XYZ file of C-alpha atoms in Angstrom:
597
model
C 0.000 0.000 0.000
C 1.258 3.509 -0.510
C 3.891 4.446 2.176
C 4.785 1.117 3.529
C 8.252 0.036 4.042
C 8.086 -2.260 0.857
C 6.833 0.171 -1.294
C 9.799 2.647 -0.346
C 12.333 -0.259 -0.746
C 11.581 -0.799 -3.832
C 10.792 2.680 -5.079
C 14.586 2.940 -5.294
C 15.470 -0.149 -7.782
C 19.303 -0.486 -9.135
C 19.972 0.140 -12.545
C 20.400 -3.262 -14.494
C 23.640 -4.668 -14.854
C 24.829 -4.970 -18.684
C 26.158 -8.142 -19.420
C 29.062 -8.566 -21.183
C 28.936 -10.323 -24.949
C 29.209 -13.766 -25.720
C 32.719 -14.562 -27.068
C 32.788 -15.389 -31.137
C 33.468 -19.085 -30.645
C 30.192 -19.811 -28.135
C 27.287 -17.847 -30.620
C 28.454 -19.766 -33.350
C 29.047 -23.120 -31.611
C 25.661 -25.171 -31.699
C 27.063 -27.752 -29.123
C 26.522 -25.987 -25.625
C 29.732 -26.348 -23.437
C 30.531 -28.882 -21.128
C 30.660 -27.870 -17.358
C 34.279 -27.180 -16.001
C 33.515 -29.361 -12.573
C 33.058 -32.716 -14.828
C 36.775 -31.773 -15.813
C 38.161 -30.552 -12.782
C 36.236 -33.017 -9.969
C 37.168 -36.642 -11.341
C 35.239 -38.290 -8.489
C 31.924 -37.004 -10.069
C 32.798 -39.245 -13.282
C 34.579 -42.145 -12.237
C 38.003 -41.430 -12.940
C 39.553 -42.929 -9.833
C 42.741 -43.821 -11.106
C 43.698 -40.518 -12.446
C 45.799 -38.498 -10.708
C 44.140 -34.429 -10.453
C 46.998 -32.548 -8.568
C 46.228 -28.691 -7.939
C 49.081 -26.493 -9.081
C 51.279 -24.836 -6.760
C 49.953 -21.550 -8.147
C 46.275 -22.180 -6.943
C 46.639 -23.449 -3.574
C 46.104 -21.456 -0.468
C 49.974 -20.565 1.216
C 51.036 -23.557 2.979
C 48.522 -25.947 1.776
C 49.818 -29.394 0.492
C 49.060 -30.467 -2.845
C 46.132 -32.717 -3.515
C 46.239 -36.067 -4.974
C 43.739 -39.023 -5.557
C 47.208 -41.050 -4.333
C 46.103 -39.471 -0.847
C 42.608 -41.476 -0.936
C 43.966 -44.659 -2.066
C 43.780 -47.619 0.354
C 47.605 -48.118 0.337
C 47.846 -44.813 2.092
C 48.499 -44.691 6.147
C 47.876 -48.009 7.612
C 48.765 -50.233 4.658
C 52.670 -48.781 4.645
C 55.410 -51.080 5.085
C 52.887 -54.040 5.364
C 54.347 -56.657 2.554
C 51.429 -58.978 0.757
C 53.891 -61.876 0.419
C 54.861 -61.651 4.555
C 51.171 -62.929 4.698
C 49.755 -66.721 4.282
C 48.804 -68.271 0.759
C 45.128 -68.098 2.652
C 45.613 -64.700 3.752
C 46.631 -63.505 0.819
C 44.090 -64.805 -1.067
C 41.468 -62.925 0.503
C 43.448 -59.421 0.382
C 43.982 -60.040 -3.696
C 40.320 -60.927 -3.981
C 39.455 -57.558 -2.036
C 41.830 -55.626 -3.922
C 40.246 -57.519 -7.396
C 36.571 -56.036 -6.343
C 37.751 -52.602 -6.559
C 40.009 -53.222 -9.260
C 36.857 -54.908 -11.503
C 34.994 -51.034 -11.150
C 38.301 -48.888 -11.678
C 39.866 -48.157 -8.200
C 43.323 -49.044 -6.665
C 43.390 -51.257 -3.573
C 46.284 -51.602 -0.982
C 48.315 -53.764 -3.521
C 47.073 -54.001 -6.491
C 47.644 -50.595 -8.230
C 46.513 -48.736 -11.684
C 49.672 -46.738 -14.207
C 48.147 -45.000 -16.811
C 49.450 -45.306 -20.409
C 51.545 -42.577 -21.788
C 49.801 -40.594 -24.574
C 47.319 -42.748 -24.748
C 43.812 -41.216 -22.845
C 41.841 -43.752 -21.352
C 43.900 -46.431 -21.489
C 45.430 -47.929 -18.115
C 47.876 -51.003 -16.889
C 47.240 -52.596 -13.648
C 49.684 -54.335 -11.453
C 49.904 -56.295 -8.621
C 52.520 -56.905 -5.740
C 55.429 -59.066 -6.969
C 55.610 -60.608 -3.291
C 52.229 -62.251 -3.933
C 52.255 -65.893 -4.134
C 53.222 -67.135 -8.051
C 50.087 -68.731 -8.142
C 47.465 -65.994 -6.841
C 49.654 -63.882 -9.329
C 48.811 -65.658 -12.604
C 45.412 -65.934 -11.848
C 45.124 -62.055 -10.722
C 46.651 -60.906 -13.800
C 43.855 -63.354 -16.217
C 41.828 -60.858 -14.858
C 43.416 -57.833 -15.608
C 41.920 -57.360 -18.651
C 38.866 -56.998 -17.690
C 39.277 -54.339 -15.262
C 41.346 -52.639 -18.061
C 38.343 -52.994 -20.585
C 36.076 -51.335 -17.952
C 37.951 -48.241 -17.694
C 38.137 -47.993 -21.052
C 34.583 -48.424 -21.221
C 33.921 -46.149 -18.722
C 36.524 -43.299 -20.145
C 34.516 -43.867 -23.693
C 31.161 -43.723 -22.021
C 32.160 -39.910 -20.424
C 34.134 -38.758 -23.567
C 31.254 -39.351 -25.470
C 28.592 -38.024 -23.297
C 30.057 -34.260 -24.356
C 27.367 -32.435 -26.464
C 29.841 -32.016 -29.627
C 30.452 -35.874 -29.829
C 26.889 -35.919 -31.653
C 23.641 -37.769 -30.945
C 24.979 -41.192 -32.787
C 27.601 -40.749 -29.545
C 25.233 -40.604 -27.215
C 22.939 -43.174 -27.799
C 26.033 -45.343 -27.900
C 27.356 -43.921 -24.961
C 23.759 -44.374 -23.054
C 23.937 -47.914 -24.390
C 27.471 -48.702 -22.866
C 26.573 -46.798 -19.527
C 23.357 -49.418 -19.347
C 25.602 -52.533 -19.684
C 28.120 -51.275 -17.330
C 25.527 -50.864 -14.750
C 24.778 -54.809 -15.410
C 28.542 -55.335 -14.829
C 28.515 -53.535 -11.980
C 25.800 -55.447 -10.339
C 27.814 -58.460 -10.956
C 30.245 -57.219 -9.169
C 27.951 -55.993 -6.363
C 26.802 -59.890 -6.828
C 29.923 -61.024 -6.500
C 31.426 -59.160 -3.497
C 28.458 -60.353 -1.716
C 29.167 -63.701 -2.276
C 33.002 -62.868 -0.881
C 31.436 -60.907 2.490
C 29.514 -64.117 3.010
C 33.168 -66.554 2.716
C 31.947 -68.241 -0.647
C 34.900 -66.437 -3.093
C 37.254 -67.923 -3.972
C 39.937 -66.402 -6.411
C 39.349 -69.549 -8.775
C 35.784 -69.046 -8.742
C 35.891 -65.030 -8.952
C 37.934 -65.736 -12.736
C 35.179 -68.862 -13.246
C 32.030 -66.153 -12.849
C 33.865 -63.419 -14.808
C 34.109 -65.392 -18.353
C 31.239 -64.525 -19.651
C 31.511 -60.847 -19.196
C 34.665 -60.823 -20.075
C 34.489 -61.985 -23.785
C 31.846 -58.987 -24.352
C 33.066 -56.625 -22.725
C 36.807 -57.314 -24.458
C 34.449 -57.361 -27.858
C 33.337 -53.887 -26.565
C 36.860 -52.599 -25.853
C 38.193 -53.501 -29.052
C 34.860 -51.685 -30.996
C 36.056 -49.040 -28.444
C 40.130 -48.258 -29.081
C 38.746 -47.961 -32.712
C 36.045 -45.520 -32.451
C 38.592 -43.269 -30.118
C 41.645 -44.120 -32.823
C 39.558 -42.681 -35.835
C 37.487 -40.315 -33.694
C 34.292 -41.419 -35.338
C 30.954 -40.051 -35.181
C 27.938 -40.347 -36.672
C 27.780 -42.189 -40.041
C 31.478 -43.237 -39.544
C 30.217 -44.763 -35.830
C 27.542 -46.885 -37.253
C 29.786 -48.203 -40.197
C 32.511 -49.042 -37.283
C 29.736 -50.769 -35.123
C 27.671 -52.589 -38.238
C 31.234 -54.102 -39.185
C 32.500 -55.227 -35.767
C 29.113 -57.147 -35.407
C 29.999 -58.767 -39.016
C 32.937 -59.705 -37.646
C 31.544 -61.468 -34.880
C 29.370 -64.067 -36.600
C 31.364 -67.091 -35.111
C 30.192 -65.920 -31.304
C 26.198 -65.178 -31.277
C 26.456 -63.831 -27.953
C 28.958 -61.310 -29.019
C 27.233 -60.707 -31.943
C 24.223 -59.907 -30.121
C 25.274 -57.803 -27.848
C 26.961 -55.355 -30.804
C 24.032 -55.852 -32.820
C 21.884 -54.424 -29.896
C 24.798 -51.081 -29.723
C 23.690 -50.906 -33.150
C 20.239 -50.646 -32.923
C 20.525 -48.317 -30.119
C 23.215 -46.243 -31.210
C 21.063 -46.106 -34.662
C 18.490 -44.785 -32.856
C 19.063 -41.055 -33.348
C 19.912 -41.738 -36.503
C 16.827 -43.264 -37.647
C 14.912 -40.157 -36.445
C 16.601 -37.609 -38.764
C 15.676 -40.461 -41.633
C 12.281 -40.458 -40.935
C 11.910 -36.510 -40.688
C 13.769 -36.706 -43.891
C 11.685 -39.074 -46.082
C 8.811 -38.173 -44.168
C 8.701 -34.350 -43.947
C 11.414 -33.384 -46.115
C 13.170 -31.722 -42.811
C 16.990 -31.897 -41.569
C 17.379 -32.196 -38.350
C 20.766 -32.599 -37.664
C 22.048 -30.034 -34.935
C 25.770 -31.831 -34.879
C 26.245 -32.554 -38.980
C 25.953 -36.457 -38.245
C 23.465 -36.754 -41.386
C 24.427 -37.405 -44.863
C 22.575 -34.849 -46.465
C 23.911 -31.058 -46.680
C 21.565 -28.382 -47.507
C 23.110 -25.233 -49.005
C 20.961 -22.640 -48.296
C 22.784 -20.137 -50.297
C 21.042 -21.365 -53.379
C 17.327 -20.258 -54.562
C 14.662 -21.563 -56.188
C 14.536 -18.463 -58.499
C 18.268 -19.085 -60.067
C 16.301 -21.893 -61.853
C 14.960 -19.354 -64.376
C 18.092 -16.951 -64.375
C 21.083 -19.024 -64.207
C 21.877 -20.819 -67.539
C 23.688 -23.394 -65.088
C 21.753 -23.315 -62.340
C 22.773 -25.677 -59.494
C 19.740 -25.536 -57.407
C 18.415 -28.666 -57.921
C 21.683 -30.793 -57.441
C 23.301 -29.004 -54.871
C 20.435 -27.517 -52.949
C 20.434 -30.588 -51.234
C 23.687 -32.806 -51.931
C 25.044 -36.192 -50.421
C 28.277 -35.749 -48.048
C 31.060 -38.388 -47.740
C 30.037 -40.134 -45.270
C 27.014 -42.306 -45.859
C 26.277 -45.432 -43.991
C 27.423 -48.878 -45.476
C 23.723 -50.070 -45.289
C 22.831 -47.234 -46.940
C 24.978 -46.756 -49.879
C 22.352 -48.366 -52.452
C 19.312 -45.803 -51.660
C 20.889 -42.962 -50.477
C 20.237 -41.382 -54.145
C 16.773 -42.699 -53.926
C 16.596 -41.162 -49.858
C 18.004 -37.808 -51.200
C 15.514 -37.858 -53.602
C 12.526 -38.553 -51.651
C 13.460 -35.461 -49.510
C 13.962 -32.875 -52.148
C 10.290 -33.738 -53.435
C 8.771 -33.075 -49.836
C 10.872 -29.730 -49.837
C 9.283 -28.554 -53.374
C 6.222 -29.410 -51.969
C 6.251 -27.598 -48.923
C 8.453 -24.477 -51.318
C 4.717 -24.519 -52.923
C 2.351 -24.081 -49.513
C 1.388 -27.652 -50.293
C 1.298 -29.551 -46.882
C 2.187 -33.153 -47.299
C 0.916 -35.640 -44.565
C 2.237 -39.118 -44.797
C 0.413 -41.375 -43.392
C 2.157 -43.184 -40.835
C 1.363 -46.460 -39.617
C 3.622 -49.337 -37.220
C 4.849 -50.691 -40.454
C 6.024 -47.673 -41.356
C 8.114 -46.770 -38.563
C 12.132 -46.814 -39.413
C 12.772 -49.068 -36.230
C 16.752 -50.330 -36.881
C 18.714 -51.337 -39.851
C 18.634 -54.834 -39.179
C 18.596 -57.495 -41.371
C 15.236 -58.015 -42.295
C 15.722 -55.125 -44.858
C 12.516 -53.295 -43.185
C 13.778 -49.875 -43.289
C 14.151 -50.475 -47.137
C 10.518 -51.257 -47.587
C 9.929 -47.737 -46.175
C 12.158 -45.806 -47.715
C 10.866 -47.032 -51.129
C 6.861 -46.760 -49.747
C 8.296 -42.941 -49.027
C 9.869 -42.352 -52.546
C 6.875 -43.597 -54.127
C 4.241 -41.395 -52.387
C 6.524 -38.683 -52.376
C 7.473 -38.720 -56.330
C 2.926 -39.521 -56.869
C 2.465 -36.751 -55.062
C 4.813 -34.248 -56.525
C 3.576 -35.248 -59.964
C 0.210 -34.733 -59.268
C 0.528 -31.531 -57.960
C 2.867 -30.462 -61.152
C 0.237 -31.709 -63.656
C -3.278 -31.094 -61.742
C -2.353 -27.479 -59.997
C 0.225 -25.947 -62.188
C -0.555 -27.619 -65.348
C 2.210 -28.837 -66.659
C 1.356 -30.856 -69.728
C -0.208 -27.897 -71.094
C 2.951 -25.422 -70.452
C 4.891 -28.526 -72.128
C 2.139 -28.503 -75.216
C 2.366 -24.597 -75.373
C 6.209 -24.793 -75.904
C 5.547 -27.514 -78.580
C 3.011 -25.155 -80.011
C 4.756 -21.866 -80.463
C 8.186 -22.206 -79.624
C 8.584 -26.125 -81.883
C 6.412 -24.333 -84.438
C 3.183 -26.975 -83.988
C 0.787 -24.081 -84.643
C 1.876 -22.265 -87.812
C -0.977 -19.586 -88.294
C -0.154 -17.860 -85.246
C 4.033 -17.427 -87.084
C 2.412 -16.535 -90.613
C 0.041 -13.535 -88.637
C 3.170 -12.671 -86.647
C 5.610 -12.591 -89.646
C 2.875 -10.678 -91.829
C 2.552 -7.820 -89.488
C 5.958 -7.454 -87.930
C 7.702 -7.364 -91.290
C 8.670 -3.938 -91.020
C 10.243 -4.470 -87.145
C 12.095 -7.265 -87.861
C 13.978 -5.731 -90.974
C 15.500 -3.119 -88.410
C 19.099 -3.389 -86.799
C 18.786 -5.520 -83.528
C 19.818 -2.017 -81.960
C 16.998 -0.499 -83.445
C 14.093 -2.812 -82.717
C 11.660 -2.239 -79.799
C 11.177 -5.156 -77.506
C 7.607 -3.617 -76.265
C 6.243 -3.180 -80.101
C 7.202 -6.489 -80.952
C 5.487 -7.434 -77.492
C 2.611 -5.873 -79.004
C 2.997 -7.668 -82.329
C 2.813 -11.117 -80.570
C 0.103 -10.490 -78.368
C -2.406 -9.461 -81.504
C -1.057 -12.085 -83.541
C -2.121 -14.809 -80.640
C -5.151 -13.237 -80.005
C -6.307 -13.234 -84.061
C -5.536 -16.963 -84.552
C -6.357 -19.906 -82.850
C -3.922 -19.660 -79.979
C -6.405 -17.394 -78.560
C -7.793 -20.231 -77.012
C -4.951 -21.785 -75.646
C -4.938 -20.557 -71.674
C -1.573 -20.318 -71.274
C -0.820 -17.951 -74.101
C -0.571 -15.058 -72.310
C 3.174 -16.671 -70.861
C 4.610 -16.361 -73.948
C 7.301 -13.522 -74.631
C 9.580 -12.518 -76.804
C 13.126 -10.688 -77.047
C 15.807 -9.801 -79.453
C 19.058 -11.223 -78.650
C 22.659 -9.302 -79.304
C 24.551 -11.930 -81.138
C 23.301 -14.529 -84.765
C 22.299 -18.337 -84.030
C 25.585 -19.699 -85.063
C 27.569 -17.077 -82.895
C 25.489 -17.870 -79.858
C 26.335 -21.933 -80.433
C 30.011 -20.742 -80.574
C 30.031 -18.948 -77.159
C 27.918 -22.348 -76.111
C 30.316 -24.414 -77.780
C 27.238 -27.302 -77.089
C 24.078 -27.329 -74.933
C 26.076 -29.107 -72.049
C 28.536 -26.453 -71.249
C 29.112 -25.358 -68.208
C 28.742 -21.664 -68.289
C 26.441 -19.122 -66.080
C 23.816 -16.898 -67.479
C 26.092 -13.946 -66.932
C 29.119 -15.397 -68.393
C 26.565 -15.651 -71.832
C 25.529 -12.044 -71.762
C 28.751 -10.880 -70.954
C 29.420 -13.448 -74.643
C 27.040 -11.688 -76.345
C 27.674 -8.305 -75.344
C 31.584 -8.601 -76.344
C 31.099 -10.133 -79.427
C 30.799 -7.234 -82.166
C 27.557 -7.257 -84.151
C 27.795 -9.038 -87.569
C 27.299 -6.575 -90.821
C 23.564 -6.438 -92.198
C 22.286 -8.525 -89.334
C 18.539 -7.709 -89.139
C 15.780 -8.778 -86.095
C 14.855 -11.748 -88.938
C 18.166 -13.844 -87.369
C 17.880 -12.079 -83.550
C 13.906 -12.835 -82.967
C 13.426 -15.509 -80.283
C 10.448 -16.223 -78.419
C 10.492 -17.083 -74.583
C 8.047 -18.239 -72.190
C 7.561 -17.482 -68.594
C 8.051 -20.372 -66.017
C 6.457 -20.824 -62.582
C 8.278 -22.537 -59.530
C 7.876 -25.514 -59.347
C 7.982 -25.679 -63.314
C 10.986 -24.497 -63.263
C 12.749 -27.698 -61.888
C 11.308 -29.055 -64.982
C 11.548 -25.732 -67.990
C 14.804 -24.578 -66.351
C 16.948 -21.561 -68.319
C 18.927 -24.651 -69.375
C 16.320 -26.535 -70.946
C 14.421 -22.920 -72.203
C 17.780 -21.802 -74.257
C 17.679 -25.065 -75.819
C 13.852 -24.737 -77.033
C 15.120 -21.270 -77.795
C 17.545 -22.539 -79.997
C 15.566 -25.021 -82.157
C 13.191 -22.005 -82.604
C 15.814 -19.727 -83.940
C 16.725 -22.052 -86.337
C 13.282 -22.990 -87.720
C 12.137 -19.299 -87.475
C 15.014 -18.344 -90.044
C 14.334 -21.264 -92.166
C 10.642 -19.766 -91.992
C 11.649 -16.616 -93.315
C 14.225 -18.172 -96.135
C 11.048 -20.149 -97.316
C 8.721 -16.979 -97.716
C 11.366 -15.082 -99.473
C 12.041 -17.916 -102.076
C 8.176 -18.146 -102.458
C 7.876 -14.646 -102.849
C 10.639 -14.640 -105.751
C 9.607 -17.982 -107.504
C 5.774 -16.055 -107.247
C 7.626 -13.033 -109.211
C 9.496 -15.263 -111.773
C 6.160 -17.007 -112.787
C 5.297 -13.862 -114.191
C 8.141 -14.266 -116.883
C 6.655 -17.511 -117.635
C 4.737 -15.789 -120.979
C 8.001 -14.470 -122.035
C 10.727 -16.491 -124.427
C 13.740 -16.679 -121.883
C 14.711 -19.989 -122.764
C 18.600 -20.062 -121.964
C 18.629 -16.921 -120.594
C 19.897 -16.800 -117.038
C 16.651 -15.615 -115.762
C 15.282 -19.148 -116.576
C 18.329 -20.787 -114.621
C 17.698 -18.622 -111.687
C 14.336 -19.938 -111.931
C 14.856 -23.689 -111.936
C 17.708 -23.227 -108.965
C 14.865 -21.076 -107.059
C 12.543 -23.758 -107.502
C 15.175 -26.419 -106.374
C 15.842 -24.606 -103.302
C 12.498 -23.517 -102.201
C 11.853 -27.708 -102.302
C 15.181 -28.259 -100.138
C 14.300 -25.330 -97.655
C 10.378 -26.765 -97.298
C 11.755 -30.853 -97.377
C 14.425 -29.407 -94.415
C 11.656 -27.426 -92.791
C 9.596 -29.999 -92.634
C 11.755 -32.415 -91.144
C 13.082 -30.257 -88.536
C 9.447 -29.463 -87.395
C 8.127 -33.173 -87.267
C 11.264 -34.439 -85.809
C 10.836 -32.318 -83.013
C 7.290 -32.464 -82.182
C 7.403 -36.450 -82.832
C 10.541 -37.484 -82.207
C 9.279 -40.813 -81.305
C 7.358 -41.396 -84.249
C 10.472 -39.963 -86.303
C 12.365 -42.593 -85.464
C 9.900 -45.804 -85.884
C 9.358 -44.763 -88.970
C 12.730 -44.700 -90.281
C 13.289 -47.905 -88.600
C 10.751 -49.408 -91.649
């Protein structure tokens, strides 16, 4: 209420404290940082054997420096006691104590753990050389095991880090699991030494069988932190090692079930992928990249656009079980994108057969992915041909630019006559605009519904010098790259707009994917050329129409009559060629059976 002792507390609030920025490396690193105490406080991650001493520098004046040696059991009471001053009996049950602590990582009073020089994780363990020969061999058949669990353990905590990646993890959560079923054998077995029933022969007896996996384990281990896999290259490591395995099931099993759940993650960004067309991969463990520098409207700009193949591109590191689909999973992806790039939501329908659940060997995952592909490609196409009509942009390109309609060209080439004589220079793009839009709307492409798409331009260099700077219809050469052609190439002498007229079309996303700029130059191309030949076969039946009038006349053997017959010869030869060209492109199919008869 007004003039109690809160409200004047807190009528007098300090002025916010501006935080300092973020360093460069943390905003750009997607991996958030692992805490400094897992580092610095061993005990919190199972490191036992690892010495953590505090520098000299840190410590408190006076203080003595810190060492897990301090907490070992050889420390204080243990000191000058010798194992082999002791009975075979007695000794027994000190090396079995010592091989408890030993089997979960941590020194006893004589058994004691030497880390391996430049080599992280890995560790030695050794046992008192006054120890009975006896007790000593069978102590050191054990060694390996405890030396596989540290490993195991070191892996399991290296891997845990957010960077390592989510195909990491789920291994890593795997491992932790069985090492918390080793570690209740243990528990099991130190039980049975509290109640007198341990002996060492019988604590080597109950360890076989952990001690083939969990070796299988280590190995599978020292190579994933060798290579420093991740991802793609971790399921490849595990799917092998469990190929390798087929002479011990249980073995087998066991690294067939680290596959499964270390494929877990994985499996998840394949189903977003084939499913939704989505990447979700926050640590670059999936084999497909998106560039998202590229756009969809380079498709109708760039001569060589890449969008399509590199918008979303395979990366090096595919899984083995993968290899044979990964075009057709790529694939499958890309459609969902252009789908959802159109407003179009796509909802597969999922079902329990459906589900990606492992790559195992009864090929199920395959079954999907195809099921995927298919609905994916059905449902692209139907969208291309029902919504944005593509079989009648297809049949308008056949029909104007292919030459299938010839009144609408006659109109056009009646009426622009006087435009088309001009210098390319001296043309205007907007008349002849004007031109083509009466002649479609006079002739019978007036009723096509896509007319109103077509265009038309005058381009700066002849047909033959534009297939020079092309050198064919596969180079590799940007749109700028072929105006920057044009525009250095001079102009050839008495070039009119009869050899630079080309028609063009405009093309919708997603049509574009299909009409790129690529596939438009090379319609726009085949135009040119039957355009000109067009022309060349009105002018020679203009001037065979004017030598007919001779006809009354007594030429005979003059050269007038020659230049008849050779106008009549090649007005036959430029309708035989146009003819050809024009059928052959519109039925190319048809072309071809025929001449096969």
């Amino acid at each position: 209420r007004p003039g109690s002792v809160l409200t004047q507390l807190f009528s007098h609030t300090r002025p916010r404290r501006q935080l300092p920025p973020l360093p460069a490396h943390l905003e750009m690193d997607p991996a958030p940082a692992t805490p400094r105490w897992n580092l610095e406080r061993p005990y919190l991650t199972g490191r036992f054997h690892q010495e953590a001493k505090v520098s000299a520098a840190s410590q408190a004046p006076g203080s003595k420096p810190f060492s897990l040696d301090s907490f070992s059991r050889g420390a204080g009471g243990g000191a000058g006691s010798v194992l082999g001053s002791y009975a075979v009996s007695v000794q027994e049950l000190l090396v079995i104590d010592d091989l408890l602590s030993a089997l979960v990582g941590i020194e006893g009073r004589y058994i004691s753990i030497k880390r391996v020089r430049g080599k992280e994780g890995y560790v030695v363990f050794q046992i008192d050389s006054s120890m009975d020969l006896a007790l000593q061999e069978l102590t050191r058949r054990i060694f390996p095991l405890c030396e596989d669990f540290v490993l195991a353990s070191q892996f399991v905590e290296s891997r845990s880090h957010f960077k390592t990646g989510l195909v990491n993890h789920a291994l890593a959560a795997a491992l932790r699991a069985f090492l918390l079923d080793y570690q209740a054998m243990v528990a099991q077995l130190e039980h049975q030494f509290r109640l007198g029933r341990l002996s060492v022969q019988g604590l080597w007896f109950f360890c076989q069988r952990m001690m083939s996996s969990l070796n299988a384990l280590a190995v599978l281990i020292e190579k994933a932190m060798s290579n420093n896999t991740s991802g793609s290259a971790t399921l490849n490591l595990l799917h092998s090692q469990a190929k390798a395995m087929a002479g011990d099931s249980a073995v087998r099993s066991l690294l067939e079930k680290m596959t499964d759940c270390a494929s877990a993650a994985y499996l998840r960004m394949l189903e977003r992928w084939v499913y939704e067309g989505v990447i979700d991969d926050p640590y670059g463990e999936f084999f497909i990249a998106e560039n998202k520098s590229l756009q969809k409207e380079s498709l109708t700009q760039d001569y060589d656009a890449k969008y399509w193949q590199q918008r979303y591109s395979l990366k090096d590191g595919i899984p083995s079980f993968l290899n044979n689909v990964a075009a057709t999973i790529l694939t499958t992806g890309k459609y969902l994108n252009v789908m959802r790039e159109c407003g179009h939501n796509v909802q597969v329908s999922l079902s329990e057969n459906s589900k990606l659940t492992s790559f195992g060997s009864n090929h199920q995952y395959l079954e999907c992915i195809k099921s995927a592909y298919d609905f994916a490609s059905g449902e692209l196409l139907t969208l291309m041909k029902d919504k944005y009509d593509l079989i009648g942009k297809l049949r308008s390109l056949k029909r104007y630019l292919l030459l299938d309609q010839g009144d609408f060209l006659v109109h056009f080439m009646d009426i622009a006559r006087e435009e088309l004589t001009k210098k390319p220079e001296d043309i205007s793009v907007e008349k002849l605009q004007s031109l083509v839009d009466i002649a479609l709307r006079s002739t019978a492409a007036a009723s096509d519904p896509s007319h109103e798409d077509l265009t038309c331009c005058v381009e700066r260099s002849s047909l033959l010098k534009k297939l020079t700077s092309l050198k064919d219809l596969d180079c590799a050469y940007s749109s700028d790259k072929l105006a920057a052609a044009d525009v250095d190439q001079p102009m050839t002498l008495n070039i009119t707009g009869l050899e630079t007229f080309c028609l063009g079309y405009k093309i919708p996303w997603p049509l574009s994917l299909v009409i790129s700029r690529k596939a438009l130059t090379k319609y726009q191309l085949i135009f040119r050329l039957l355009f000109h030949c067009k022309h060349v076969s009105r002018q020679l039946c203009q001037a065979w129409q004017i030598q007919q009038g001779f006809r009354s006349v007594k030429i005979l053997g003059t050269p007038i009559l020659r230049s008849s017959i050779l106008c009549r010869s090649m007005l036959k030869f430029v309708n035989s060629l146009l003819h050809y060209l024009t059928f052959e492109v519109n039925h190319p199919y048809q072309f071809h059976h025929t001449n096969c008869y």
